[in-house]
Coordinates of C-alpha atoms and ligand atoms in Angstrom, one line a residue:
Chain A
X1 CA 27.9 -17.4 34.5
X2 CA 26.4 -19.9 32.3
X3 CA 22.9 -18.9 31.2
X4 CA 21.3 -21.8 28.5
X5 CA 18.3 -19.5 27.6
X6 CA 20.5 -16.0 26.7
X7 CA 19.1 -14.5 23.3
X8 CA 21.6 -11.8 22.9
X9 CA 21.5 -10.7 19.5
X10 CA 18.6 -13.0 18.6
X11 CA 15.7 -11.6 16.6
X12 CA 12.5 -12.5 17.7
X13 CA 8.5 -11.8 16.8
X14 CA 6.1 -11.7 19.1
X15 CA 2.8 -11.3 18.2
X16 CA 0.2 -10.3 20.4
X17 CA 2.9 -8.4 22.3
X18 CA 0.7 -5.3 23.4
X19 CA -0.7 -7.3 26.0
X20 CA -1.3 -10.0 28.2
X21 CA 1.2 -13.5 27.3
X22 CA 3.0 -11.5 24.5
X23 CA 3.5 -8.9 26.5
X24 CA 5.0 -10.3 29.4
X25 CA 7.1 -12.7 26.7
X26 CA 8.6 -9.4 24.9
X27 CA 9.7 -8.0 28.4
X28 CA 11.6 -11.5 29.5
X29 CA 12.7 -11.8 25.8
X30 CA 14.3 -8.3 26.4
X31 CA 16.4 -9.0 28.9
X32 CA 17.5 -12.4 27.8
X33 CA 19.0 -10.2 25.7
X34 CA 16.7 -10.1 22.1
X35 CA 16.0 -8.2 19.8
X36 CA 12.3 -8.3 19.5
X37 CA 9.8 -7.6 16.9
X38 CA 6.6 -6.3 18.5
X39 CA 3.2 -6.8 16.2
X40 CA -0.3 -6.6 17.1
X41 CA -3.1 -3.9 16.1
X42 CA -3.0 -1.4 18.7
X43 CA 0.4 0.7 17.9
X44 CA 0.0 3.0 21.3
X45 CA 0.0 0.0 23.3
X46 CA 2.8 -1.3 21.4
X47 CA 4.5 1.9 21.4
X48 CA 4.3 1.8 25.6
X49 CA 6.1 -1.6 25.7
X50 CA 8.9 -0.8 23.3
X51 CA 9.8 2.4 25.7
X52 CA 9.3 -0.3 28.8
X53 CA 12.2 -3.1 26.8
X54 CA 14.8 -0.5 27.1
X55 CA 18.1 -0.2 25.3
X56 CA 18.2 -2.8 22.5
X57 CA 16.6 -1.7 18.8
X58 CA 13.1 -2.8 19.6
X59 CA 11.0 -2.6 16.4
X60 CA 7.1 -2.5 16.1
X61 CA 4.8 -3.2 13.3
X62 CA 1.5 -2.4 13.8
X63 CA -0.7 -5.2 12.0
X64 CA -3.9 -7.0 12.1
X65 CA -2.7 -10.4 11.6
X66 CA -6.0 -12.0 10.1
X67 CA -5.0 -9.7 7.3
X68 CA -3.6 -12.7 6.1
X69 CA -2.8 -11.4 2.6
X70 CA -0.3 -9.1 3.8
X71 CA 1.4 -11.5 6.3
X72 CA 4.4 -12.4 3.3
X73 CA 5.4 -8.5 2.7
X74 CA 5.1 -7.5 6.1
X75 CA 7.6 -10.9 7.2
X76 CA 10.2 -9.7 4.2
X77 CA 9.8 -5.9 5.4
X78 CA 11.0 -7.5 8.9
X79 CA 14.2 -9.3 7.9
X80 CA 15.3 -6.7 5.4
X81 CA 15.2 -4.2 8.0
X82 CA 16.3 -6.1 10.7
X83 CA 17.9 -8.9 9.1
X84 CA 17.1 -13.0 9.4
X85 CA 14.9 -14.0 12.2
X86 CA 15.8 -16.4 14.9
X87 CA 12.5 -17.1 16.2
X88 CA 8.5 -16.4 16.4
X89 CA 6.3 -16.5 19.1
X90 CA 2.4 -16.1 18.0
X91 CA 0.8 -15.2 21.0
X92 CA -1.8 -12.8 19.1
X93 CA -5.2 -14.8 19.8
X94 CA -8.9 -14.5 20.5
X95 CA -10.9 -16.9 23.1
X96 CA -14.5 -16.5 22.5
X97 CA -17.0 -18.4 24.9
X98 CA -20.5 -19.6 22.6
X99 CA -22.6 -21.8 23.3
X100 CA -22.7 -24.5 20.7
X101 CA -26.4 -24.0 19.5
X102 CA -24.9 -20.2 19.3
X103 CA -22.1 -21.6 17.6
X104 CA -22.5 -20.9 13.8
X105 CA -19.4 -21.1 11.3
X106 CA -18.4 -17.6 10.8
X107 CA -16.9 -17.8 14.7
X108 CA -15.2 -21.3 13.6
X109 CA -13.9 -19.2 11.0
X110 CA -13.2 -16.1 12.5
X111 CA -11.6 -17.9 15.4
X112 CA -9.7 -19.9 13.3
X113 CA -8.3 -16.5 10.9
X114 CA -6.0 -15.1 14.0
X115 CA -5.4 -18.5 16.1
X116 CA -4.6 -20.8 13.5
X117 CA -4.2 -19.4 10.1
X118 CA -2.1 -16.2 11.0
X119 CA 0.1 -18.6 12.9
X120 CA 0.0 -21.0 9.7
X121 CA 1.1 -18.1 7.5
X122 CA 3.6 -16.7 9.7
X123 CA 5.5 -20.2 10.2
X124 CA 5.1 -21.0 5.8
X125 CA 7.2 -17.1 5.6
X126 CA 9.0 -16.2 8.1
X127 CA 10.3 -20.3 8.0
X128 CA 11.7 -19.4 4.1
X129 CA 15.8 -19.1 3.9
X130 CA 15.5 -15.6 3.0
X131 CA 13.5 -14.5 5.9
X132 CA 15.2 -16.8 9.1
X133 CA 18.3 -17.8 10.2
X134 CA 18.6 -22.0 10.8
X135 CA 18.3 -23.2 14.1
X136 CA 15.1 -20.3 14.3
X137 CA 12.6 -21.8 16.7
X138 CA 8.7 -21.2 15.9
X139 CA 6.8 -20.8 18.8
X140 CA 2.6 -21.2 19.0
X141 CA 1.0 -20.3 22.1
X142 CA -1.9 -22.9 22.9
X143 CA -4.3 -24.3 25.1
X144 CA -5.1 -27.0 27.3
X145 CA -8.3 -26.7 25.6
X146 CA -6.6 -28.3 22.5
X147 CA -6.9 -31.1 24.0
X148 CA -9.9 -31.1 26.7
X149 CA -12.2 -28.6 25.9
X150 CA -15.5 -27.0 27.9
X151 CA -18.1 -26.0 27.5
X152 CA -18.7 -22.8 25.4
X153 CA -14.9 -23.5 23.6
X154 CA -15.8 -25.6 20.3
X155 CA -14.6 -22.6 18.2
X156 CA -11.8 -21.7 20.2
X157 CA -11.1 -25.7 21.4
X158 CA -10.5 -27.0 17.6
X159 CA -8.2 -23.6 16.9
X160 CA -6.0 -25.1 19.1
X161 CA -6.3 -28.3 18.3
X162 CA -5.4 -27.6 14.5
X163 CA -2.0 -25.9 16.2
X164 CA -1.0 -29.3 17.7
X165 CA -1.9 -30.8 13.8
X166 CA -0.1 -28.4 12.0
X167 CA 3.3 -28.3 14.1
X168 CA 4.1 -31.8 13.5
X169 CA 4.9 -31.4 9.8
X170 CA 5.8 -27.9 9.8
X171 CA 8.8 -29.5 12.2
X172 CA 9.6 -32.4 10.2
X173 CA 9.9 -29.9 6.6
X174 CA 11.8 -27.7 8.4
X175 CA 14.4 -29.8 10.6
X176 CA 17.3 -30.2 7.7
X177 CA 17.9 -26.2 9.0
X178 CA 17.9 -27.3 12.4
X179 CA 14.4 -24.9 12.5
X180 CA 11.6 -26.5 15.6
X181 CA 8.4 -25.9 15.4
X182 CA 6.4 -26.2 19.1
X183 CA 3.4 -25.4 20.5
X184 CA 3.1 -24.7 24.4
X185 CA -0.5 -25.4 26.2
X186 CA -0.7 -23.1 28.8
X187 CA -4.4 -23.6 31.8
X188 CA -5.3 -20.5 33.0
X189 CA -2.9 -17.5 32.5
X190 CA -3.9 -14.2 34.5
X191 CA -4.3 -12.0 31.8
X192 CA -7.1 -10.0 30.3
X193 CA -8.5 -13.0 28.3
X194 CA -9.0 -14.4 31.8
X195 CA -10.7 -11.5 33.4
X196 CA -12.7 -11.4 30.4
X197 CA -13.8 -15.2 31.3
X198 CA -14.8 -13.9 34.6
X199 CA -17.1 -11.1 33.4
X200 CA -18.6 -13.7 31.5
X201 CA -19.4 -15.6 34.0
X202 CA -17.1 -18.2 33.3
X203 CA -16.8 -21.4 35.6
X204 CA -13.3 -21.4 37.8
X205 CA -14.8 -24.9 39.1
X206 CA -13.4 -25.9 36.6
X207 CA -10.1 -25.5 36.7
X208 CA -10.3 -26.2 40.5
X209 CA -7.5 -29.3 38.5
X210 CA -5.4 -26.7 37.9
X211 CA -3.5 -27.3 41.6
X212 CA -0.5 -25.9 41.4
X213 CA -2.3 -22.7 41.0
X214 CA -3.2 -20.4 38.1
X215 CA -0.4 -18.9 36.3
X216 CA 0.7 -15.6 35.7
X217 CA 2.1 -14.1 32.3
X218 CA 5.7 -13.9 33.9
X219 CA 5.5 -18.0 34.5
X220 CA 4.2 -18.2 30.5
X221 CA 7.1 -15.9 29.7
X222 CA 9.2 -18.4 30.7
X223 CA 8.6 -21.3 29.2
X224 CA 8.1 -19.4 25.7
X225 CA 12.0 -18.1 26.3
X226 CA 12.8 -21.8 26.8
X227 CA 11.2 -22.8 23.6
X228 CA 12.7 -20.0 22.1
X229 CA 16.2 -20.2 23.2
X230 CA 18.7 -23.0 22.3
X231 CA 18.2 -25.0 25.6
X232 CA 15.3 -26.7 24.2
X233 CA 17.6 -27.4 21.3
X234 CA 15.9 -30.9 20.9
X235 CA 12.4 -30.2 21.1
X236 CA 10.2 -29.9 18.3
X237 CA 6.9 -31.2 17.0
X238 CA 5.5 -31.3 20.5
X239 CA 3.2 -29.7 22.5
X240 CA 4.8 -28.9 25.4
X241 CA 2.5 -28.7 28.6
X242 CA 2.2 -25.8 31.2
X243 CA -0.5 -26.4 33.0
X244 CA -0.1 -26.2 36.5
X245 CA -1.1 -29.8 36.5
X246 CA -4.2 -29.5 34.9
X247 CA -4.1 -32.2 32.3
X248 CA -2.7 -34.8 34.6
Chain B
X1 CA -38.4 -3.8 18.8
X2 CA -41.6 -5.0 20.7
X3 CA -41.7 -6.5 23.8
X4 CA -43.5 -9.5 22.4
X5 CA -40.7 -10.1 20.0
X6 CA -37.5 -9.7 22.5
X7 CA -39.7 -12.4 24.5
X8 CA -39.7 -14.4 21.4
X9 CA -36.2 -14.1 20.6
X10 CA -35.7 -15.3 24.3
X11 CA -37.8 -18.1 24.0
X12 CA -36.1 -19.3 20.6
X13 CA -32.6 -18.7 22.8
X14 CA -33.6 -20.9 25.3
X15 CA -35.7 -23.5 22.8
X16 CA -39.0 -22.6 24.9
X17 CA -42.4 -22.9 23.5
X18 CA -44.1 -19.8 22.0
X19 CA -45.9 -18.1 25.0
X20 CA -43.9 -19.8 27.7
X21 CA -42.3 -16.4 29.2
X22 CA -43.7 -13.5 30.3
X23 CA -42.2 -10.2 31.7
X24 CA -43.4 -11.5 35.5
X25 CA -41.5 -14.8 34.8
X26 CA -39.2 -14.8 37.4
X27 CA -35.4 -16.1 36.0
X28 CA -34.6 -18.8 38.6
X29 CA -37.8 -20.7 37.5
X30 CA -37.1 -21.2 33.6
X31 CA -35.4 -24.7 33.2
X32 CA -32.5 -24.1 31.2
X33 CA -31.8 -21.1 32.4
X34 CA -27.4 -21.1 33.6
X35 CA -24.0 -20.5 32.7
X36 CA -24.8 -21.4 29.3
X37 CA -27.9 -19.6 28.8
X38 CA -26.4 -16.6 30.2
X39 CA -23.9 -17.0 27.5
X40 CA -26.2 -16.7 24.7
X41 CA -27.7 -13.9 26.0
X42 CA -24.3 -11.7 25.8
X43 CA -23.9 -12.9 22.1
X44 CA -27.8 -12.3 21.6
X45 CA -27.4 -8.9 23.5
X46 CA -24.5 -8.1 20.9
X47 CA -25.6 -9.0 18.1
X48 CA -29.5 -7.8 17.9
X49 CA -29.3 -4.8 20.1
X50 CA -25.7 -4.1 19.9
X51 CA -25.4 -4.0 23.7
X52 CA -22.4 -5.5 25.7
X53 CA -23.7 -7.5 28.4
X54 CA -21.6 -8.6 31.3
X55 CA -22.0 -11.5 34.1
X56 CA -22.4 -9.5 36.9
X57 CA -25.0 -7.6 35.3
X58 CA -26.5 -11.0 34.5
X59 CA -26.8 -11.7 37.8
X60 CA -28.5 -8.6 39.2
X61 CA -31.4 -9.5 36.6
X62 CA -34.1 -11.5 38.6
X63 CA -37.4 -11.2 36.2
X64 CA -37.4 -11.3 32.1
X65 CA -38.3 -8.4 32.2
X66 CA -35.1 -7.1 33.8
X67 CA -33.6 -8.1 30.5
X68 CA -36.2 -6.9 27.9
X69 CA -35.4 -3.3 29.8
X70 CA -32.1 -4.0 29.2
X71 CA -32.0 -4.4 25.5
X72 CA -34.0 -1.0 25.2
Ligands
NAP301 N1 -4.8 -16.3 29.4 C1 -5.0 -17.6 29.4 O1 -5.5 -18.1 30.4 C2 -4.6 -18.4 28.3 C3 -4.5 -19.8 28.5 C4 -4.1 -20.6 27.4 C5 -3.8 -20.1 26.2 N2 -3.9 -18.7 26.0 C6 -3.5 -18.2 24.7 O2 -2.5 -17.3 24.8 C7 -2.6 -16.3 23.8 C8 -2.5 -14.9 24.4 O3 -3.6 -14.8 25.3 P1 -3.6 -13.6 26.4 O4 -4.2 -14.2 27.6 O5 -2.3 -12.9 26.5 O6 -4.7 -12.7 25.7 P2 -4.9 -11.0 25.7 O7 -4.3 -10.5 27.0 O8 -6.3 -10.8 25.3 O9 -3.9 -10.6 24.5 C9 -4.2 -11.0 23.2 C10 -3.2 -10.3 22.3 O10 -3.6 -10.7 20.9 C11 -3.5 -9.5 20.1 N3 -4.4 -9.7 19.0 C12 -5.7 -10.1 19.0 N4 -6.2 -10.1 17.7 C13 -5.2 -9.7 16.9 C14 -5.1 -9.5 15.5 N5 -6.2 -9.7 14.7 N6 -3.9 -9.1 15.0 C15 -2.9 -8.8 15.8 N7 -2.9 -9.0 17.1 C16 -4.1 -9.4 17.7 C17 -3.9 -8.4 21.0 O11 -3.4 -7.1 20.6 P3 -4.2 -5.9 19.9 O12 -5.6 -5.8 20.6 O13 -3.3 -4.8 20.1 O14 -4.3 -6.4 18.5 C18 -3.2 -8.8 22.3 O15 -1.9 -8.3 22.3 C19 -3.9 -16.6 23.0 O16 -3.7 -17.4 21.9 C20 -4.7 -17.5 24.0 O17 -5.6 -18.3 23.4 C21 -4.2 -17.9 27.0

C-alpha cells in the first residue's frame, strides 16, 4: 500500500527526543521506518527510548545543545558515522513563564541559546553538502506564541518568533538542493512543559480557543513526520499551523 | 535573612511602598497580588533563597507571612 510519509532508510535528528514532542516524534519516526538520531542531555532517558524504537540502528548523542561551540563536530561525527542526513527535527526547547518586570536579558538570552540559536546552528551544519543528503527537510518545532503571545512569554514569545524570521532565508539558500526549511506552531501539547505550566499556575482560560481540544505528543508527532517526509515535498519557508484552532 | 528584609524584597516584587506589608497582611487584600505576582514569587523564591515554589503551594498561602516561613 501506498504510504506518502514512509522514511525507510531516512536519517533523521531529533532533538529533544528524551521527552515530551521529541519523544513521541522519534517513536512515529521509527516506525515510518527512520533511522533516527536521538540528542538531548540526559543519556538514561535517551538510552530508554532507543531500547523502546526497536530494530533499526538507533543512534544517540548525549549533548547539551546551547553548547553551541560544539554543535559543527558533533553534526560531522553524525554523518560520518551514519552517513548524510535526510532531515532534522529541533524539538529540544525551554518555555519559561516571567513576568516582564522579572524579565531581565540573561532569560532573553538564555531562552534564545537552546530555542533559537541551537536550532540556527544546527540548520547552518547539518544543511552543508557534506553533512545532508538534498531533498533533507529541516524541521523547527514552534509556537503559537510566535505569533500571539501571553502574558509571562516575552522571552519565550520572541524565541519563536525569530524561528519563523530565520526559516524564510535559510529555505530560500537552501532550495537549489531541493533542502525545506519549516517551522510547525503547535497550542498546547500534553507534555511535561505543559504540566509544568500548570504547577505554575498557568491560565488554561486561555486557551479555552484552542476548540478542537489540546493535543497530545502522538498528534505533534504527526505533523513533524509530514514535514519530514517527502509528502510535504512543496512546503518550505512556512510556518505550518497546528493548533487545534487556536489562532483562527 | 530578616524578616524585615524578605518583606522588603516582597514589597519591591509587587512595586509597594516601603512599610505597606506586614506578616498579618492577609494575601487576598494586597492589590496586585495574581497569576502574575505569583509568578515572580517562584523566580524570587529561586533565585534568593534557592527554593522551588509551586502553584499549588501558592495557593495554600493565605497571610505574608505564610511565605516569609516559606523562604526560611
Ligand atoms: N508542550 C507544548 O504545549 C508545546 C506547545 C508549542 C510548542 N512547544 C515546543 O515544543 C518543543 C518541545 O516541547 P515539549 O513540550 O516536548 O517539552 P519537554 O517535554 O519539556 O521536552 C523538552 C526536551 O528538550 C530537551 N532539552 C532541553 N534543553 C536542552 C538542551 N540544552 N540540550 C539538549 N536538549 C535539551 C529535553 O531533554 P533533556 O532534559 O534530556 O536535555 C527534552 O527532551 C519546545 O521547543 C516547545 O517550546 C511545546
Amino acid at each position: 500500500m501506498l504510504n506518502p510519509m514512509d522514511m525507510t532508510g531516512k536519517l533523521i535528528i531529533v532533538t529533544g527526543a528524551s521527552d515530551g514532542i521529541g519523544r513521541a516524534a522519534a517513536l512515529h519516526l521509527a516506525m515510518l521506518g527512520a533511522k533516527t538520531v536521538l540528542i538531548s542531555r540526559d543519556v538514561n532517558k535517551l538510552k530508554l527510548i532507543s531500547e523502546a524504537l526497536g530494530k533499526n540502528p538507533h543512534k544517540i548523542y548525549p549533548y547539551d545543545l546551547t553548547d553551541l561551540e560544539g554543535i559543527e563536530d558533533l553534526i560531522r561525527t553524525i554523518s560520518e558515522e551514519n552517513g548524510k542526513i535526510d532531515g532534522m527535527v529541533h524539538c529540544a526547547g525551554v518555555s519559561p513563564m516571567m513576568p516582564l518586570k522579572s524579565t531581565k536579558y540573561d532569560l532573553f538570552h538564555n531562552t534564545m541559546l537552546i530555542n533559537f540559536y541551537a536550532f540556527a546552528e544546527l540548520v547552518r551544519c547539518a544543511g552543508k553538502a557534506a553533512n545532508c543528503n538534498d531533498g533533507a527537510s529541516f524541521l523547527a518545532v514552534s509556537s503559537v506564541s510566535s505569533v500571539k503571545g501571553n502574558k509571562a512569554q516575552s522571552a519565550y514569545a520572541a524565541s519563536k518568533a525569530a524561528v519563523s524570521g530565520v526559516i524564510k532565508p535559510m529555505a530560500k539558500e537552501l532550495s537549489s538542493r531541493g533542502i525545506r526549511v519549516n517551522s510547525v506552531l503547535f497550542g498546547i501539547i500534553k507534555t511535561g512543559m505543559y504540566e509544568k505550566f500548570l504547577e505554575q499556575g498557568g491560565d488554561m482560560s486561555l486557551w479555552n480557543g484552542q476548540y478542537l481540544g489540546l493535543g497530545s505528543p502522538e498528534d505533534a508527532a504527526n505533523v513533524i513526520s509530514f514535514l519530514l517526509s517527502d509528502a510535504s515535498k512543496l512546503i518550505t519557508g512556512t510556518d505550518l499551523i497546528a493548533d487545534g484552532g487556536y489562532l483562527s | 535573612m530578616e524578616t524585615s528584609d524578605k518583606i522588603r524584597l516582597l514589597e519591591e516584587m509587587l512595586e509597594l511602598k516601603n512599610g505597606t506589608l506586614n506578616e498579618s497582611t492577609a494575601l487576598k487584600s494586597i492589590p496586585g497580588w495574581d497569576s502574575m505576582a505569583a509568578l515572580s514569587l517562584i523566580a524570587l523564591c529561586d533565585e534568593k533563597f534557592h527554593k522551588k515554589l509551586s502553584g499549588d503551594k501558592i495557593l495554600s498561602f493565605i497571610t505574608v507571612k505564610d511565605i516569609t516561613d516559606f523562604m526560611g
